[in-house]
C-alpha positions as a printed NumPy array, in Angstrom:
array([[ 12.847, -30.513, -15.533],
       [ 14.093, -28.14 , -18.536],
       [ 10.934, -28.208, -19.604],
       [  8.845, -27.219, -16.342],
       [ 11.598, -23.967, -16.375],
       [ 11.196, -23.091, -19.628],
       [  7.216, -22.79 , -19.152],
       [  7.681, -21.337, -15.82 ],
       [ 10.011, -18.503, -16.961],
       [  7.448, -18.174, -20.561],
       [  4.244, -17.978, -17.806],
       [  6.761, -15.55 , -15.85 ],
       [  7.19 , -13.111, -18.617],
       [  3.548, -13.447, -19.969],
       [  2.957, -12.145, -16.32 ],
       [  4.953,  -9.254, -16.588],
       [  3.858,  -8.394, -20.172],
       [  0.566,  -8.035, -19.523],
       [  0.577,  -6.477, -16.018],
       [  2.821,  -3.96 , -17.415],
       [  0.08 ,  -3.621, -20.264],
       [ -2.539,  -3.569, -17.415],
       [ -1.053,  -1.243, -15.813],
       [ -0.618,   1.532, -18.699],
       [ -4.502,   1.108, -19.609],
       [ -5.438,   1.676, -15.864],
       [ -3.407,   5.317, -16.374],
       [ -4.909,   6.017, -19.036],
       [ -8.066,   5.389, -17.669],
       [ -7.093,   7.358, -14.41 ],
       [ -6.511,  10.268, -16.543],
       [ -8.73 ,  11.102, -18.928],
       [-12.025,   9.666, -17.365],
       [-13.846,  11.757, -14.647],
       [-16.676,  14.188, -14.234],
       [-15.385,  16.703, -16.393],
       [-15.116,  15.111, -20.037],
       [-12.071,  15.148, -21.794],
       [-11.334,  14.04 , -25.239],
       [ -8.196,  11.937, -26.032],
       [ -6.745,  14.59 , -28.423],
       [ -7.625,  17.416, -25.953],
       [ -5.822,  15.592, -22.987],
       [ -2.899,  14.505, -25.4  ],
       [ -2.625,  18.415, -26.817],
       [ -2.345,  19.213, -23.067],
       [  0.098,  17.034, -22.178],
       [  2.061,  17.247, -24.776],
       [  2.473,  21.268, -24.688],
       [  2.468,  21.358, -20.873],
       [ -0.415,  22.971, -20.465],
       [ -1.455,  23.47 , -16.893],
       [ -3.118,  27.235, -16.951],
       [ -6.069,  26.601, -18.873],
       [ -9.211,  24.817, -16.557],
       [ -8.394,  21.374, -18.725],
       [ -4.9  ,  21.991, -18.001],
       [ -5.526,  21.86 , -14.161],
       [ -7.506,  19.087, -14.158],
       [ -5.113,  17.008, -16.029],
       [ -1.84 ,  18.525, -14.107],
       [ -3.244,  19.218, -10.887],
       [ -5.806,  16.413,  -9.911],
       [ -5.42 ,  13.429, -12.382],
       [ -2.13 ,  12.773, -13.4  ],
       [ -1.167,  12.945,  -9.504],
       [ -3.567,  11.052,  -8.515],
       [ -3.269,   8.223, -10.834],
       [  0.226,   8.331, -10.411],
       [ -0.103,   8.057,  -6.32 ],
       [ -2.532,   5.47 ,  -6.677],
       [ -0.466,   3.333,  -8.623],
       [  2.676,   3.703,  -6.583],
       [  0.708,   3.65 ,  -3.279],
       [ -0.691,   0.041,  -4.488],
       [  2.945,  -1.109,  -5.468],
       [  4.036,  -0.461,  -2.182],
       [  1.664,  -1.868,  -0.404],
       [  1.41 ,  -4.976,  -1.888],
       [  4.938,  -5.533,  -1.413],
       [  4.672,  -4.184,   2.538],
       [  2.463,  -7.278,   2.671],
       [  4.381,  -9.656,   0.325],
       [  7.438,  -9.025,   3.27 ],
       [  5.412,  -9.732,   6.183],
       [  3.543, -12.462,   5.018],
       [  7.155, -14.147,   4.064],
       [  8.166, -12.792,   7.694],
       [  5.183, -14.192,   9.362],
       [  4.544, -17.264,   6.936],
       [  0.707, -16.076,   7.662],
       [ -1.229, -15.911,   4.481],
       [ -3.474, -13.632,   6.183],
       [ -1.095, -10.919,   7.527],
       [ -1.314,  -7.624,   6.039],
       [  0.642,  -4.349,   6.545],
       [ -1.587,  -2.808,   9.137],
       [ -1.438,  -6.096,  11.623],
       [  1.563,  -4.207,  13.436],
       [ -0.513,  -1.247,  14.408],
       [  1.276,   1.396,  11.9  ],
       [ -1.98 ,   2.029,  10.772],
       [ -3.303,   2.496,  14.119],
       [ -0.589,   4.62 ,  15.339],
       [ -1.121,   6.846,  11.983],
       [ -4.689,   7.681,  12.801],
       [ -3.955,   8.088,  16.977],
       [ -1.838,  10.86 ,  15.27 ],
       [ -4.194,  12.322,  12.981],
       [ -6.883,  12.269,  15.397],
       [ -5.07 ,  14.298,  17.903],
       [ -4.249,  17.141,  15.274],
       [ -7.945,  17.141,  13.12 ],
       [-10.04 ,  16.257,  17.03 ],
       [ -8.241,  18.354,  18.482],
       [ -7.851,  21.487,  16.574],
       [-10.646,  23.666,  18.075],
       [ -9.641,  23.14 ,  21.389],
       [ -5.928,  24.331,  21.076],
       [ -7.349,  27.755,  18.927],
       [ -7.124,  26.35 ,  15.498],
       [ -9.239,  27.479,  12.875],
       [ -7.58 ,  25.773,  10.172],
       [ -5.095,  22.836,   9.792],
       [ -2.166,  23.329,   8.134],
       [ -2.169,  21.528,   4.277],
       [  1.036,  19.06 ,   5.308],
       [  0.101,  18.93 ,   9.088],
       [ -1.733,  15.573,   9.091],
       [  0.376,  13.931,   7.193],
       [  3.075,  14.692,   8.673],
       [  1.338,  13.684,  11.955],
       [  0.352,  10.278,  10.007],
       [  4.021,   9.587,   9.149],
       [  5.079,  10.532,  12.644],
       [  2.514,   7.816,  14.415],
       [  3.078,   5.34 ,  11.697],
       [  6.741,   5.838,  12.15 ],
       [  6.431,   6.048,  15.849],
       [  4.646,   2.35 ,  15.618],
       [  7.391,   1.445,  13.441],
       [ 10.195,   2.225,  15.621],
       [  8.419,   0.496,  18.877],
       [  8.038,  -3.184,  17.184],
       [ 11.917,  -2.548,  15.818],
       [ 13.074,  -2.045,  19.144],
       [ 10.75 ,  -4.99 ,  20.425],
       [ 12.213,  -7.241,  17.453],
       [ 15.361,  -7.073,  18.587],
       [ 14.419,  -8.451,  21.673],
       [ 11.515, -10.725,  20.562],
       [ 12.702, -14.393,  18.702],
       [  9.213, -15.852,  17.531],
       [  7.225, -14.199,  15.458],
       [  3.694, -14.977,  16.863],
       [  4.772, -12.985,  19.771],
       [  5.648,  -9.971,  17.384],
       [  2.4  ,  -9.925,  16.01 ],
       [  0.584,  -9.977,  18.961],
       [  2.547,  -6.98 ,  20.161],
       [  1.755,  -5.547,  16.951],
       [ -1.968,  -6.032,  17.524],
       [ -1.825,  -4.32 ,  21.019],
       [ -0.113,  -1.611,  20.045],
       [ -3.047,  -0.882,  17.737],
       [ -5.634,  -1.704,  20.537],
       [ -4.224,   0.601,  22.418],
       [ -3.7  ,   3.012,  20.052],
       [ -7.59 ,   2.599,  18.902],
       [ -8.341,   2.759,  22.319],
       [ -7.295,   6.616,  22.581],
       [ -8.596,   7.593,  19.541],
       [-11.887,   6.251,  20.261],
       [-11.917,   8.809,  23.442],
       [-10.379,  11.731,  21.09 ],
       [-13.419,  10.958,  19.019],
       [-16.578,  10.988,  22.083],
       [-15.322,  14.784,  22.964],
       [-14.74 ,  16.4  ,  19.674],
       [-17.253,  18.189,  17.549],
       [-19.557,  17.047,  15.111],
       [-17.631,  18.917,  12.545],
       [-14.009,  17.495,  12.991],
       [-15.099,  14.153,  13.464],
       [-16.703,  13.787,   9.952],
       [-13.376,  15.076,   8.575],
       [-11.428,  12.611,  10.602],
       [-14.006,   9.49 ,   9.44 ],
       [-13.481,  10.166,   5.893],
       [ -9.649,  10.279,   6.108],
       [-10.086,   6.973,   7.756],
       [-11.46 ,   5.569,   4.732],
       [ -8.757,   6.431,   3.031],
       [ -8.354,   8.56 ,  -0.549],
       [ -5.632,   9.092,  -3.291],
       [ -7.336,  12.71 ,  -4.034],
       [ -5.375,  15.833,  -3.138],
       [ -1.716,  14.458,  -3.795],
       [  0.73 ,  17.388,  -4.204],
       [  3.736,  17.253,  -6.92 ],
       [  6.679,  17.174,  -3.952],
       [  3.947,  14.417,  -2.635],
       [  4.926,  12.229,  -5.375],
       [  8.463,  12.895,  -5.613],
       [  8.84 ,  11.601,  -2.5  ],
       [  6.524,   8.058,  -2.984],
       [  8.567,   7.709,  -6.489],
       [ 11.987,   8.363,  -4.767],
       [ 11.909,   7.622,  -1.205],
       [  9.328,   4.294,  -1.717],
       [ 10.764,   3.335,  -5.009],
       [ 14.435,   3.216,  -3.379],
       [ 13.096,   0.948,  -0.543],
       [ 11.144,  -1.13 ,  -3.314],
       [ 14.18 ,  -1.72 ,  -4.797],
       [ 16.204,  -2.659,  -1.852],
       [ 13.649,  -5.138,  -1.281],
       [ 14.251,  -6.581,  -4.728],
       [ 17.798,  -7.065,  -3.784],
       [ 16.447,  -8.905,  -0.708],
       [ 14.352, -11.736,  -2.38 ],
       [ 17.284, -14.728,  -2.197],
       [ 17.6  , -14.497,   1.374],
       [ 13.521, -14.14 ,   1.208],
       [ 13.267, -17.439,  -0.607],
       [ 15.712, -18.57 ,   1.805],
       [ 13.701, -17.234,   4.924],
       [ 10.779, -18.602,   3.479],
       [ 12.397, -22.508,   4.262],
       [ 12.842, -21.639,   7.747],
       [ 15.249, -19.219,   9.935],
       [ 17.914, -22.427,  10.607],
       [ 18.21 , -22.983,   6.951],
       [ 18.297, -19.159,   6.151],
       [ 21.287, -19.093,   8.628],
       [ 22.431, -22.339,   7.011],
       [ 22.998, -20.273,   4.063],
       [ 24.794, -17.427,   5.728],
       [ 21.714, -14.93 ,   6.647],
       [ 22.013, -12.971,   9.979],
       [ 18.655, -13.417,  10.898],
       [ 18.437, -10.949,  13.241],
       [ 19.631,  -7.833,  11.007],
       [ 17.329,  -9.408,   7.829],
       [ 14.438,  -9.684,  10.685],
       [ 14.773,  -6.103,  11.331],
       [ 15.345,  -4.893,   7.902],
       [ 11.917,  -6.732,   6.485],
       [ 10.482,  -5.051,   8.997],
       [ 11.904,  -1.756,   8.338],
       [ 11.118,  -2.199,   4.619],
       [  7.707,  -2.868,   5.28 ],
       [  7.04 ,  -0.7  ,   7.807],
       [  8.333,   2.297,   5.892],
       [  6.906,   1.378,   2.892],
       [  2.956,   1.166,   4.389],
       [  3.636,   4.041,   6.885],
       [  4.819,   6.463,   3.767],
       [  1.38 ,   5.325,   1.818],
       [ -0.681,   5.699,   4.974],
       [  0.602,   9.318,   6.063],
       [ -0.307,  10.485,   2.422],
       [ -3.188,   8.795,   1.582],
       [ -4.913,   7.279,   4.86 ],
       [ -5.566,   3.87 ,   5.39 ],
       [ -6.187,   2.156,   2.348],
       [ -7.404,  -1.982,   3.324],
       [ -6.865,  -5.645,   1.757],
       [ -4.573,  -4.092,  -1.351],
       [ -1.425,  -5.119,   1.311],
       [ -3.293,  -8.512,   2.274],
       [ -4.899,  -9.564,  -1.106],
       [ -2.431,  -8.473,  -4.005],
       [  0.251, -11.076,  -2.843],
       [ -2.172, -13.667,  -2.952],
       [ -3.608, -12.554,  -6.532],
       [  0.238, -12.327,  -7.571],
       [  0.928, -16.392,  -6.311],
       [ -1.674, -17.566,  -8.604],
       [ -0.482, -15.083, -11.105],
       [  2.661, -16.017, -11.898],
       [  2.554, -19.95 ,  -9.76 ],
       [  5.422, -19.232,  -7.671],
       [  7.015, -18.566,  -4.193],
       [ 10.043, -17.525,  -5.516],
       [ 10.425, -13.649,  -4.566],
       [ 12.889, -12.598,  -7.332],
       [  9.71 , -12.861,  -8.9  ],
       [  6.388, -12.149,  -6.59 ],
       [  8.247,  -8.592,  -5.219],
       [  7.996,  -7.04 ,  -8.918],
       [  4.813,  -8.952,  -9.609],
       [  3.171,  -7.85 ,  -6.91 ],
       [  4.082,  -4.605,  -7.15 ],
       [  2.792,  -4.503, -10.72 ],
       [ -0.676,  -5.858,  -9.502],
       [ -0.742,  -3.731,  -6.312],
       [ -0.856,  -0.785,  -8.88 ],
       [ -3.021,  -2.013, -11.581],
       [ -5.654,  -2.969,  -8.527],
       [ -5.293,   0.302,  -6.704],
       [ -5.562,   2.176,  -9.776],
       [ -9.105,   0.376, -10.673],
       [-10.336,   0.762,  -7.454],
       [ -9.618,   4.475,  -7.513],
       [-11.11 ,   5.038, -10.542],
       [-14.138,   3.143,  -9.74 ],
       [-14.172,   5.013,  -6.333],
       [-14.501,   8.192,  -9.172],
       [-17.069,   6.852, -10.939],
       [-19.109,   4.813,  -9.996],
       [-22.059,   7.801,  -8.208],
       [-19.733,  10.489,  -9.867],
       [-19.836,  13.337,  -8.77 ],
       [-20.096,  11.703,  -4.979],
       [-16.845,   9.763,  -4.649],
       [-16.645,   6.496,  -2.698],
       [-14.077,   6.162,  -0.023],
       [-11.361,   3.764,  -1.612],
       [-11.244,   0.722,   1.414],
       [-14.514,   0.537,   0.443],
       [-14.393,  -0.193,  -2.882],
       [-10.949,  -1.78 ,  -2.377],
       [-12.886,  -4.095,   0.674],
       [-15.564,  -4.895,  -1.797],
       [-12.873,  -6.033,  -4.658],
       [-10.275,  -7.912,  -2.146],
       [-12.143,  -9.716,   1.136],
       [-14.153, -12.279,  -1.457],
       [-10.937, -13.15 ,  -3.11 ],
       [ -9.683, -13.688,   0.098],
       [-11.824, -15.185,   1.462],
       [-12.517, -17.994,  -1.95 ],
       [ -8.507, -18.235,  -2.398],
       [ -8.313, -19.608,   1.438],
       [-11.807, -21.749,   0.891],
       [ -9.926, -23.309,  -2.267],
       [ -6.726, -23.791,  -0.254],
       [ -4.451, -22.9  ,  -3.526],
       [ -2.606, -20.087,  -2.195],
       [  1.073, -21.137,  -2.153],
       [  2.698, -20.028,   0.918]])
């Protein structure tokens, strides 16, 4: 028994080691490869001096190092959103979108980018559709919290979730058949989701705001492991299971609405990533899968993104597509081979 911990916590920290490894590589990469070419002592003269007149200098300050930096955080969270619910859920094939925050994120957007013309507006304002993406995601968000405080089983919760997001498809889908050619090929490629454009206040708030949930979350993973054995035993141990319901669902909810108002919908990193991180590290024990999978979430994302870049650079991919590509055949071989621990 000694001996099955001992190589359990060795395969644990050869986990972390090399995601963490991983993970600084995939930066690197993020940041000095594009279109424009960039030696390694050029980019390290820049950052080191804080550079960020010269046309290097905005490249580096002002497109890459946000980006990579967003795309790595925005994978973190994500993968933990969808850690949460599939622990909430015990679905191995629930994801962070399956409550309709996605859905209720682009009902928003649509009405502000489909609708623009028609109320007089020539141009959208830079933080306007995000800040209509957080409000539907949000909005989503605060609709299954009131319903889960009402709601016992979780099958029902999820089926609520997935209305919600019919419905909220539904509407959009109309928006869509009366606006202009124009504003709907803006609204399709926000759809697909990219980590491009990220502003510096942008990332304050994903390292602060999502980092102090993804640490709350951290504190949450004993009464996870105990959820995970079943809501009598969790209360067994002395969980209220109706204010650590709500609060997974808070976490997760704010954690994939925060990533979708910035970035867009971005698929599978939420549903694959805590699959990827089971196998990883051969564990259901959540002390360990949260920072694991938020380690892999980031290193994924952050390939994905910069094979998004490029792959037909200069044209840039839309990331779901690339991340769809990359996570629906692991998916779909990890639940053919029937070795995903739940």
């Amino acid at each position: 028994m000694e001996d099955f911990a001992q190589i359990s916590k060795q395969r644990w920290t050869a986990g972390f080691i090399g995601l963490s490894a991983a993970l600084m590589v995939v930066l690197c990469a993020n940041i000095f490869l594009g279109s424009v070419k960039i030696d390694f002592s050029q980019a390290m003269h820049i950052i080191m001096s804080g550079d960020d007149a010269s046309t290097l200098g905005t490249i580096l300050w002002k497109i890459r190092i946000p980006r990579a930096l967003a795309s790595a955080m925005g994978g973190a969270y994500l993968a933990i959103a969808g850690l949460l619910l599939q622990v909430y859920f015990r679905n191995p094939v629930v994801g962070p979108y399956i409550l309709g925050i996605s859905s209720g994120a682009t009902l928003m957007v649509s009405l502000v980018m489909l609708t623009s013309l028609q109320l007089g507006l020539t141009q959208i304002a830079p933080y306007l559709t995000t800040l209509a993406a957080f409000a539907g995601a949000y909005g989503v968000m605060m609709l299954v919290l009131a319903a889960a405080s009402r709601i016992r089983q979780g099958v029902t919760l999820l089926i609520l979730g997935l209305m919600i997001g019919y419905l909220c498809h539904a509407v959009t889908s109309i928006l869509v058949a009366f606006a202009e050619k124009e504003q709907v090929k803006g609204f399709v490629l926000w759809q697909l989701g990219s980590f491009s454009g990220f502003h510096q206040s942008e990332i304050y708030i994903l390292f602060f705001g999502g980092g102090a949930v993804a640490f709350g979350v951290y504190l949450l993973s004993k009464p996870l492991n105990a959820f995970l054995l079943g809501e009598e035993y969790a209360a067994s141990m002395g969980v209220n299971i109706r204010l650590f319901r709500i609060l997974i669902l808070l976490a997760a909810c704010a954690l994939a609405g925060m990533v979708t108002g910035m970035a867009g919908p971005v698929a599978f990193i939420g549903l694959a990533v805590p699959h990827m991180a089971r196998l990883v590290f051969r564990t259901s024990d959540n002390n360990v899968l949260a920072p694991g999978a938020a380690l892999l979430g980031a290193v994924v994302t952050g390939i994905c993104d910069l094979l998004a870049r490029l792959l037909f650079s200069p044209v840039e991919l839309p990331i779901s597509a690339i991340t769809a590509f990359f996570g629906a055949p692991i998916v779909i071989g990890l639940l053919l081979r029937r070795r995903v621990v739940s």
